Short mmCIF file of C-alpha atoms in Angstrom, two decimals:
data_model
loop_
_atom_site.label_atom_id
_atom_site.label_comp_id
_atom_site.label_asym_id
_atom_site.label_seq_id
_atom_site.Cartn_x
_atom_site.Cartn_y
_atom_site.Cartn_z
CA MET A 1 -15.17 348.76 217.20
CA SER A 2 -16.96 348.90 214.23
CA SER A 3 -16.41 351.55 211.50
CA ASN A 4 -19.22 353.08 211.54
CA LYS A 5 -19.35 352.81 215.77
CA ARG A 6 -17.87 355.97 217.60
CA VAL A 7 -18.32 355.38 220.43
CA ASN A 8 -17.47 352.23 223.17
CA ILE A 9 -19.42 350.99 226.30
CA THR A 10 -17.91 348.40 228.75
CA ILE A 11 -20.88 345.55 230.59
CA GLY A 12 -19.10 343.86 232.98
CA TYR A 13 -20.49 340.02 233.47
CA ILE A 14 -20.44 338.28 236.85
CA LEU A 15 -20.39 334.66 237.03
CA ASN A 16 -18.91 331.81 238.34
CA TYR A 17 -15.53 331.73 236.78
CA CYS A 18 -14.61 329.61 239.92
CA SER A 19 -15.75 327.17 238.35
CA ILE A 20 -14.52 326.96 234.08
CA PRO A 21 -10.31 325.55 234.43
CA ASP A 22 -7.49 327.21 232.79
CA LEU A 23 -8.50 330.88 232.78
CA VAL A 24 -6.32 332.99 234.26
CA PHE A 25 -7.37 335.95 235.63
CA ASN A 26 -6.01 339.33 236.91
CA GLY A 27 -7.87 340.03 240.55
CA SER A 28 -11.25 339.18 240.03
CA LEU A 29 -10.73 340.17 236.19
CA VAL A 30 -10.75 336.68 234.03
CA THR A 31 -8.35 337.83 230.47
CA ASN A 32 -8.36 334.98 228.81
CA PHE A 33 -11.54 333.51 228.39
CA THR A 34 -13.26 331.71 225.52
CA PHE A 35 -15.93 329.88 224.31
CA LEU A 36 -13.37 326.78 223.34
CA HIS A 37 -14.06 325.95 227.30
CA LEU A 38 -16.99 323.48 226.04
CA ASP A 39 -14.86 319.71 226.68
CA SER A 40 -14.36 320.98 230.34
CA ILE A 41 -17.99 322.01 231.46
CA ASP A 42 -19.88 320.32 233.32
CA PRO A 43 -23.85 321.43 232.05
CA ASN A 44 -25.26 320.26 235.19
CA GLY A 45 -22.63 321.91 237.00
CA ASN A 46 -21.69 325.54 238.33
CA SER A 47 -19.47 326.02 234.94
CA GLY A 48 -21.95 325.42 232.82
CA LEU A 49 -24.79 327.93 234.53
CA SER A 50 -22.02 330.33 234.24
CA PHE A 51 -20.81 328.99 230.96
CA PHE A 52 -23.52 329.31 229.04
CA ALA A 53 -25.35 332.58 230.84
CA ASP A 54 -21.76 334.24 229.36
CA VAL A 55 -23.00 333.00 225.89
CA MET A 56 -26.39 334.24 225.98
CA PHE A 57 -24.66 337.22 227.14
CA THR A 58 -22.76 337.49 224.85
CA TYR A 59 -25.65 336.13 221.70
CA ALA A 60 -27.18 338.98 223.22
CA ILE A 61 -24.83 342.38 222.87
CA GLU A 62 -22.85 340.98 219.79
CA SER A 63 -26.77 341.17 217.66
CA VAL A 64 -27.32 344.49 218.83
CA ASN A 65 -23.53 345.38 218.07
CA ASN A 66 -24.44 344.16 214.66
CA ARG A 67 -28.13 345.88 214.49
CA THR A 68 -28.15 349.93 213.68
CA ASP A 69 -31.94 350.40 215.62
CA ILE A 70 -30.81 350.04 218.71
CA LEU A 71 -27.58 351.87 220.10
CA PRO A 72 -26.24 353.05 216.36
CA ASP A 73 -22.98 354.96 217.67
CA VAL A 74 -22.19 352.80 220.62
CA HIS A 75 -19.85 349.21 220.22
CA VAL A 76 -20.95 347.44 223.21
CA ASN A 77 -17.51 345.70 224.75
CA ILE A 78 -17.17 342.56 227.99
CA ALA A 79 -15.51 342.24 231.13
CA ARG A 80 -16.24 339.19 232.86
CA PHE A 81 -15.44 339.21 236.75
CA THR A 82 -15.36 336.67 239.26
CA ASP A 83 -17.44 335.71 242.20
CA CYS A 84 -15.74 333.36 244.15
CA GLY A 85 -12.04 333.75 242.97
CA PRO A 86 -9.27 331.69 241.02
CA TYR A 87 -10.11 328.15 239.77
CA ASN A 88 -11.04 326.07 242.53
CA PRO A 89 -12.41 322.02 241.60
CA LEU A 90 -14.06 321.55 243.47
CA ALA A 91 -16.52 325.37 242.76
CA ASP A 92 -17.61 323.17 239.95
CA LEU A 93 -19.92 320.30 241.62
CA ASN A 94 -19.81 322.10 245.37
CA TYR A 95 -20.32 325.43 245.46
CA ILE A 96 -23.43 326.91 246.50
CA GLY A 97 -22.34 331.49 246.48
CA GLN A 98 -20.52 330.73 249.60
CA SER A 99 -18.17 333.58 248.82
CA GLY A 100 -19.83 337.11 249.19
CA GLY A 101 -16.34 338.06 251.27
CA TYR A 102 -14.38 337.78 248.55
CA ALA A 103 -17.26 339.06 245.59
CA SER A 104 -18.13 342.41 248.00
CA SER A 105 -14.60 343.13 249.10
CA LYS A 106 -12.66 342.30 245.24
CA THR A 107 -15.53 342.26 243.22
CA SER A 108 -17.43 344.85 243.45
CA LEU A 109 -14.28 347.23 244.44
CA ASP A 110 -12.75 346.15 241.41
CA ILE A 111 -15.81 347.47 239.08
CA SER A 112 -16.98 350.49 240.55
CA GLU A 113 -12.97 351.86 241.54
CA VAL A 114 -10.89 350.23 238.85
CA TYR A 115 -12.67 349.55 235.79
CA THR A 116 -14.80 352.24 235.56
CA ASP A 117 -15.15 351.83 232.03
CA VAL A 118 -17.46 349.49 233.56
CA ILE A 119 -21.21 350.87 232.93
CA GLY A 120 -23.96 347.85 233.69
CA ILE A 121 -23.63 344.61 235.26
CA LEU A 122 -25.04 340.86 233.63
CA ALA A 123 -24.91 338.47 236.45
CA SER A 124 -25.45 334.93 237.52
CA GLU A 125 -24.48 334.87 241.43
CA TYR A 126 -26.38 332.63 244.36
CA SER A 127 -28.17 335.08 246.23
CA THR A 128 -26.15 334.74 248.86
CA THR A 129 -23.31 335.64 247.34
CA ALA A 130 -25.76 338.17 245.55
CA ARG A 131 -26.56 340.49 248.86
CA GLY A 132 -22.85 342.28 248.87
CA PRO A 133 -21.87 343.07 244.54
CA GLY A 134 -26.07 344.51 245.26
CA GLU A 135 -25.81 346.83 246.96
CA ILE A 136 -22.53 347.72 246.74
CA LEU A 137 -22.94 348.38 242.83
CA SER A 138 -26.41 349.82 244.19
CA GLN A 139 -24.20 352.63 245.78
CA TYR A 140 -22.44 353.28 242.80
CA LYS A 141 -25.06 353.65 239.95
CA ILE A 142 -24.05 351.17 238.10
CA PRO A 143 -27.17 348.96 237.38
CA TYR A 144 -27.34 345.08 237.90
CA CYS A 145 -29.51 342.60 236.47
CA ALA A 146 -29.92 339.51 237.33
CA ASP A 147 -30.38 336.07 235.57
CA SER A 148 -31.46 333.49 238.38
CA THR A 149 -30.40 335.48 241.55
CA SER A 150 -33.75 334.77 243.76
CA SER A 151 -34.30 335.86 246.76
CA LEU A 152 -36.89 338.09 248.06
CA ARG A 153 -34.39 340.99 249.69
CA PHE A 154 -33.92 342.81 245.97
CA SER A 155 -36.92 343.46 246.07
CA ASN A 156 -36.28 345.54 248.12
CA LYS A 157 -35.49 349.01 246.63
CA ASP A 158 -34.21 350.42 249.47
CA ASN A 159 -31.43 349.05 250.10
CA TYR A 160 -31.02 348.07 245.74
CA PRO A 161 -32.18 350.13 244.19
CA TYR A 162 -30.17 349.63 240.16
CA PHE A 163 -30.84 345.95 240.48
CA TRP A 164 -33.45 344.25 238.09
CA ARG A 165 -33.67 340.62 236.89
CA THR A 166 -35.37 339.10 233.82
CA SER A 167 -37.18 335.97 236.74
CA ILE A 168 -39.95 336.47 239.11
CA GLY A 169 -39.66 338.20 242.45
CA ILE A 170 -42.42 338.80 245.17
CA GLY A 171 -45.85 337.10 244.67
CA THR A 172 -44.85 333.00 245.08
CA GLY A 173 -45.72 332.82 248.40
CA LYS A 174 -50.16 334.28 247.18
CA ALA A 175 -49.30 331.76 243.98
CA ILE A 176 -49.42 328.68 246.83
CA TYR A 177 -51.47 330.16 248.90
CA LEU A 178 -54.38 330.49 245.81
CA LEU A 179 -53.39 326.94 244.92
CA LEU A 180 -53.93 325.66 248.32
CA ASN A 181 -57.28 327.26 248.43
CA ALA A 182 -59.04 326.22 245.63
CA TRP A 183 -58.38 322.22 247.01
CA LYS A 184 -59.29 323.92 250.16
CA VAL A 185 -56.30 323.18 251.86
CA ARG A 186 -55.72 324.54 255.67
CA GLN A 187 -51.93 323.66 256.90
CA ALA A 188 -49.27 323.69 255.27
CA GLY A 189 -45.32 322.79 256.52
CA LEU A 190 -42.23 324.61 255.98
CA ILE A 191 -39.57 323.23 255.69
CA PHE A 192 -36.32 325.79 253.71
CA GLU A 193 -32.97 325.56 254.06
CA SER A 194 -31.72 328.01 256.80
CA ASN A 195 -28.68 328.24 255.19
CA SER A 196 -29.51 329.73 251.97
CA ASP A 197 -30.74 333.57 251.32
CA PHE A 198 -33.35 332.54 248.13
CA SER A 199 -35.40 329.54 250.06
CA ILE A 200 -34.85 331.98 253.71
CA SER A 201 -36.07 335.03 251.73
CA TYR A 202 -39.01 332.75 249.71
CA VAL A 203 -40.10 331.02 252.69
CA ASN A 204 -41.15 334.30 254.58
CA ASP A 205 -43.07 335.94 251.58
CA VAL A 206 -44.94 331.88 252.09
CA VAL A 207 -45.72 332.58 255.28
CA ASP A 208 -46.60 335.91 254.94
CA ALA A 209 -49.36 335.23 251.83
CA PHE A 210 -50.50 332.29 254.55
CA SER A 211 -50.72 334.49 257.72
CA HIS A 212 -52.99 336.77 255.98
CA HIS A 213 -55.16 334.16 254.34
CA ASP A 214 -55.08 332.10 257.34
CA ILE A 215 -53.90 328.59 256.20
CA LEU A 216 -52.37 327.09 259.41
CA ILE A 217 -48.97 326.44 259.63
CA PRO A 218 -48.18 323.40 262.02
CA SER A 219 -44.22 323.08 261.63
CA LYS A 220 -41.14 325.14 260.00
CA ILE A 221 -38.08 323.34 260.11
CA GLY A 222 -35.36 324.71 258.89
CA ILE A 223 -31.91 322.30 257.67
CA PRO A 224 -28.51 322.71 257.15
CA SER A 225 -27.44 322.46 252.70
CA GLU A 226 -25.26 319.27 254.46
CA TYR A 227 -27.08 317.34 256.41
CA ASP A 228 -27.50 313.56 258.35
CA GLU A 229 -29.95 310.62 258.39
CA LEU A 230 -30.92 311.79 261.82
CA LEU A 231 -31.38 315.30 260.36
CA VAL A 232 -34.52 313.68 257.95
CA ASP A 233 -35.56 310.89 260.82
CA TYR A 234 -36.69 313.93 262.63
CA ILE A 235 -37.80 316.42 260.08
CA TYR A 236 -40.16 313.37 258.95
CA LEU A 237 -41.63 312.74 262.39
CA ASP A 238 -42.45 316.63 263.09
CA ILE A 239 -43.86 316.48 260.27
CA VAL A 240 -46.33 313.64 261.46
CA ARG A 241 -46.20 314.52 264.17
CA THR A 242 -47.67 317.83 263.52
CA ASN A 243 -50.17 315.96 260.84
CA ALA A 244 -48.81 317.95 258.26
CA ARG A 245 -50.43 316.71 255.37
CA ILE A 246 -53.00 316.92 253.00
CA SER A 247 -55.33 314.11 253.32
CA GLY A 248 -55.13 310.09 254.50
CA THR A 249 -50.64 309.13 254.59
CA GLU A 250 -49.97 310.91 251.23
CA TYR A 251 -47.76 314.40 250.96
CA VAL A 252 -47.83 316.45 248.32
CA TYR A 253 -44.61 318.45 248.55
CA ILE A 254 -44.33 321.64 247.28
CA LEU A 255 -41.38 323.46 245.50
CA ALA A 256 -39.83 327.08 244.36
CA ASN A 257 -36.83 325.23 242.81
CA LEU A 258 -36.91 321.90 240.48
CA PRO A 259 -35.57 319.27 242.66
CA LEU A 260 -31.52 317.74 241.62
CA ASN A 261 -29.72 314.40 242.72
CA ASN A 262 -26.85 314.78 243.76
CA SER A 263 -24.59 313.87 240.68
CA GLY A 264 -27.22 317.53 239.67
CA LYS A 265 -29.61 316.14 237.45
CA PHE A 266 -33.73 316.12 237.54
CA PRO A 267 -34.13 312.20 239.11
CA HIS A 268 -36.46 309.64 238.73
CA LYS A 269 -37.85 309.37 242.33
CA LEU A 270 -37.99 311.33 245.29
CA PHE A 271 -37.77 310.23 248.91
CA ARG A 272 -39.42 309.65 251.86
CA ARG A 273 -39.64 308.38 255.15
CA ASN A 274 -42.76 306.44 256.58
CA ILE A 275 -42.61 305.82 260.69
CA ASN A 276 -41.21 302.61 260.88
CA ASN A 277 -38.17 304.19 259.13
CA ARG A 278 -38.30 302.52 256.20
CA THR A 279 -37.02 304.50 252.90
CA VAL A 280 -40.38 305.18 250.85
CA LEU A 281 -39.69 305.71 246.69
CA LEU A 282 -41.81 308.40 246.08
CA GLU A 283 -42.43 309.18 241.94
CA PHE A 284 -43.26 312.36 241.01
CA ASP A 285 -46.95 311.74 239.89
CA ASN A 286 -47.30 311.49 243.98
CA GLY A 287 -47.40 315.47 244.12
CA VAL A 288 -44.80 317.63 243.22
CA ILE A 289 -45.24 320.87 241.98
CA PHE A 290 -43.51 323.36 241.30
CA PHE A 291 -43.63 327.31 241.38
CA GLY A 292 -41.20 329.22 239.27
CA SER A 293 -40.32 331.77 236.43
CA ILE A 294 -42.27 331.36 233.05
CA LEU A 295 -39.52 327.70 231.37
CA PRO A 296 -39.04 328.50 227.98
CA ASP A 297 -39.85 326.35 224.87
CA PRO A 298 -36.51 324.76 224.00
CA ASN A 299 -38.25 323.45 220.94
CA SER A 300 -39.62 326.54 219.31
CA GLU A 301 -38.43 328.70 215.82
CA GLU A 302 -37.19 330.97 218.93
CA SER A 303 -35.26 328.55 220.83
CA ILE A 304 -33.65 326.60 218.02
CA ALA A 305 -32.60 330.16 216.07
CA VAL A 306 -30.14 331.36 218.69
CA ALA A 307 -28.61 327.71 218.73
CA ASN A 308 -28.44 327.29 215.53
CA ALA A 309 -26.85 330.73 215.49
CA ILE A 310 -24.63 329.94 218.78
CA ASN A 311 -23.56 326.94 216.51
CA SER A 312 -21.59 329.54 214.64
CA ALA A 313 -19.46 329.99 217.25
CA ILE A 314 -19.21 327.05 219.57
CA ASN A 315 -17.84 323.84 218.94
CA PRO A 316 -19.56 320.41 219.92
CA ALA A 317 -22.58 321.95 219.40
CA ILE A 318 -24.42 321.73 221.54
CA SER A 319 -28.81 322.03 221.11
CA PRO A 320 -31.64 324.12 221.84
CA SER A 321 -32.29 322.07 225.78
CA ASP A 322 -29.13 322.84 226.56
CA LEU A 323 -30.28 326.35 226.73
CA ILE A 324 -32.76 326.33 228.96
CA GLY A 325 -32.46 328.90 231.47
CA GLY A 326 -30.38 330.93 229.45
CA ASN A 327 -33.33 332.33 228.52
CA TYR A 328 -33.15 334.87 231.36
CA ALA A 329 -29.61 335.60 230.66
CA TYR A 330 -30.02 336.84 226.96
CA ASP A 331 -32.56 338.94 228.00
CA CYS A 332 -31.42 340.34 231.15
CA ALA A 333 -27.91 342.17 228.24
CA MET A 334 -31.04 342.54 226.00
CA MET A 335 -33.50 345.14 227.82
CA MET A 336 -29.93 346.47 230.76
CA LEU A 337 -28.98 347.72 225.62
CA LEU A 338 -32.21 348.55 225.41
CA GLY A 339 -32.70 350.96 228.70
CA PHE A 340 -28.86 352.76 227.30
CA ASP A 341 -30.88 353.27 223.91
CA LYS A 342 -34.21 354.91 225.51
CA LEU A 343 -32.15 357.15 227.66
CA LEU A 344 -29.81 357.84 224.95
CA LYS A 345 -32.86 358.42 222.90
CA SER A 346 -34.50 361.09 225.39
CA LEU A 347 -31.86 363.24 225.80
CA PRO A 348 -32.10 366.44 223.94
CA PHE A 349 -28.54 366.01 223.26
CA ASP A 350 -26.25 364.04 221.45
CA ALA A 351 -25.03 361.66 225.21
CA ALA A 352 -23.25 358.45 223.77
CA GLU A 353 -20.50 359.83 224.83
CA ASN A 354 -21.38 360.34 228.65
CA LEU A 355 -22.79 357.52 228.64
CA GLY A 356 -19.40 355.23 228.74
CA GLN A 357 -17.74 357.32 231.21
CA ARG A 358 -20.52 356.77 233.55
CA LYS A 359 -21.82 360.51 233.21
CA LEU A 360 -24.59 359.09 233.27
CA GLN A 361 -25.33 356.52 236.04
CA ASN A 362 -28.03 359.01 238.16
CA PHE A 363 -30.52 357.79 235.30
CA MET A 364 -29.82 354.13 235.81
CA ASN A 365 -31.74 352.84 238.31
CA PHE A 366 -34.11 349.82 237.86
CA THR A 367 -37.16 352.33 236.61
CA LEU A 368 -34.43 352.48 233.61
CA PHE A 369 -35.80 349.19 232.61
CA LYS A 370 -39.13 349.09 233.80
CA ASN A 371 -40.87 350.04 230.58
CA LEU A 372 -38.88 348.83 227.75
CA ASP A 373 -42.16 346.27 226.25
CA TYR A 374 -39.48 344.32 225.23
CA ALA A 375 -40.35 341.04 223.10
CA GLY A 376 -38.35 339.07 225.05
CA MET A 377 -37.38 334.86 225.10
CA THR A 378 -38.29 334.06 228.56
CA TYR A 379 -42.52 336.13 228.23
CA ASN A 380 -43.73 338.79 226.05
CA PRO A 381 -43.93 341.73 226.69
CA LEU A 382 -40.58 341.32 229.17
CA ASN A 383 -41.30 344.29 231.86
CA LEU A 384 -40.33 345.75 235.19
CA ASN A 385 -43.37 345.95 238.26
CA GLU A 386 -42.51 348.00 241.09
CA TYR A 387 -40.04 345.92 243.10
CA GLY A 388 -37.43 345.26 239.20
CA ASP A 389 -38.90 341.68 239.22
CA ALA A 390 -40.49 340.69 235.70
CA TYR A 391 -43.86 341.50 236.06
CA MET A 392 -45.51 337.84 234.35
CA TYR A 393 -46.64 334.83 236.07
CA VAL A 394 -46.25 331.93 238.21
CA LEU A 395 -45.45 328.99 236.37
CA ASN A 396 -47.48 325.85 238.42
CA LEU A 397 -46.22 322.73 236.60
CA ILE A 398 -48.09 319.02 238.44
CA PHE A 399 -46.50 316.74 238.00
CA ILE A 400 -47.85 314.01 236.81
CA LYS A 401 -45.23 311.89 234.39
CA ASN A 402 -41.59 311.43 234.86
CA PHE A 403 -40.06 315.44 234.80
CA LEU A 404 -37.19 314.48 232.00
CA GLN A 405 -40.43 313.39 229.21
CA HIS A 406 -41.73 317.71 229.72
CA GLU A 407 -45.45 316.22 230.42
CA VAL A 408 -46.89 316.98 233.11
CA SER A 409 -50.75 317.69 233.98
CA GLN A 410 -51.27 321.58 233.69
CA SER A 411 -49.65 324.88 233.13
CA ILE A 412 -51.74 327.62 235.78
CA HIS A 413 -50.68 331.29 235.22
CA ILE A 414 -51.22 333.19 238.38
CA PRO A 415 -49.63 337.12 238.62
CA SER A 416 -46.91 337.33 240.29
CA ASP A 417 -47.87 341.40 241.19
CA SER A 418 -49.06 340.54 244.89
CA LYS A 419 -47.31 342.47 247.72
CA SER A 420 -45.85 341.17 250.43
CA LYS A 421 -42.73 341.49 252.92
CA TRP A 422 -39.27 340.97 251.95
CA ASN A 423 -37.20 340.76 255.31
CA ASN A 424 -35.04 337.80 255.66
CA ASP A 425 -34.13 337.84 259.34
CA ASN A 426 -37.26 336.82 260.24
CA ALA A 427 -37.34 332.88 259.20
CA GLU A 428 -35.38 331.36 261.88
#
């Protein structure tokens, strides 16, 4: 602990540490994490996503530890927890969140009952995995910030009062409607991943928005994560049969996630099938549209400064583009610490020691972090809405060139403050 900081608190991370080799675990606790693991990290796999989230969480925490204006009497320690068990060599590319039982029964209980010095959680989890920890930790009144857990179920504050996130939630369905309405589109087919909590919740948000504005959904198809050619044929024939298109023979593909190929990288082309079952290459400029949270500029002064600072502790060096998406993790950590700082400064007594002893948890639901007016790396100011989601705009990217060249026709910002349903149980 720094000599001028008299109180220790501990922040926990929940990440897919099962995808990073050479780690040692005591239950779900990681005991030997080091940034020297970089040479065994795949930037396009779960190991890369977890590693760089850890990097950004830690960069934010260390920056606060070296400041005197935020938590001046408090030193923040770090505890790392896996949500998917010990190392599994298949987890890097094959893990998609199918460890909810472990995360609920082991990770959540370790944090809540064993490592009782942990007063807050920073996490980057698949939505399917996070369902249990998000609810259990709320019951224990442990604040939980997610950088990329996107299922709209977490916008339900009755079930997740201590959960909040630095990405958008409720409102994407309305944003999609507004664009289609501007184009005078009156019908659209929906395809969603039937075993993904994220996908199910988003299709429900879209259905809710469309039903309130009389947009017809002639086809709604749920598909598993693993599928075969027969299912692809069925999907295409169903779309043709129901006439779920805009005009002529062309299709527009609207996505809540950027498309990935089987190597985890952004592809140059997408595939579709024609009526004769011949595979046809569909270029990005034929109509891929992405809706999601705002993406940072990797060439901005701030992004370059962060990458340079991190490179002082990491070898080999990384580039600012490696940290795309890490802005949400950085903002999670900063907002949690700023919330704790706000709480301590609002109390009429010296409560720093109480903070580290879990005696202030009653004050720490998502509303503590709601109106910080924080100048975020993602958005400025970055605040939370009534659902605990980032209060910012839905970013709409319409591709006219290969995404790898970062060329888009326009970025349309649509407010993400619309009301919608978060129940995931009516998609299928």
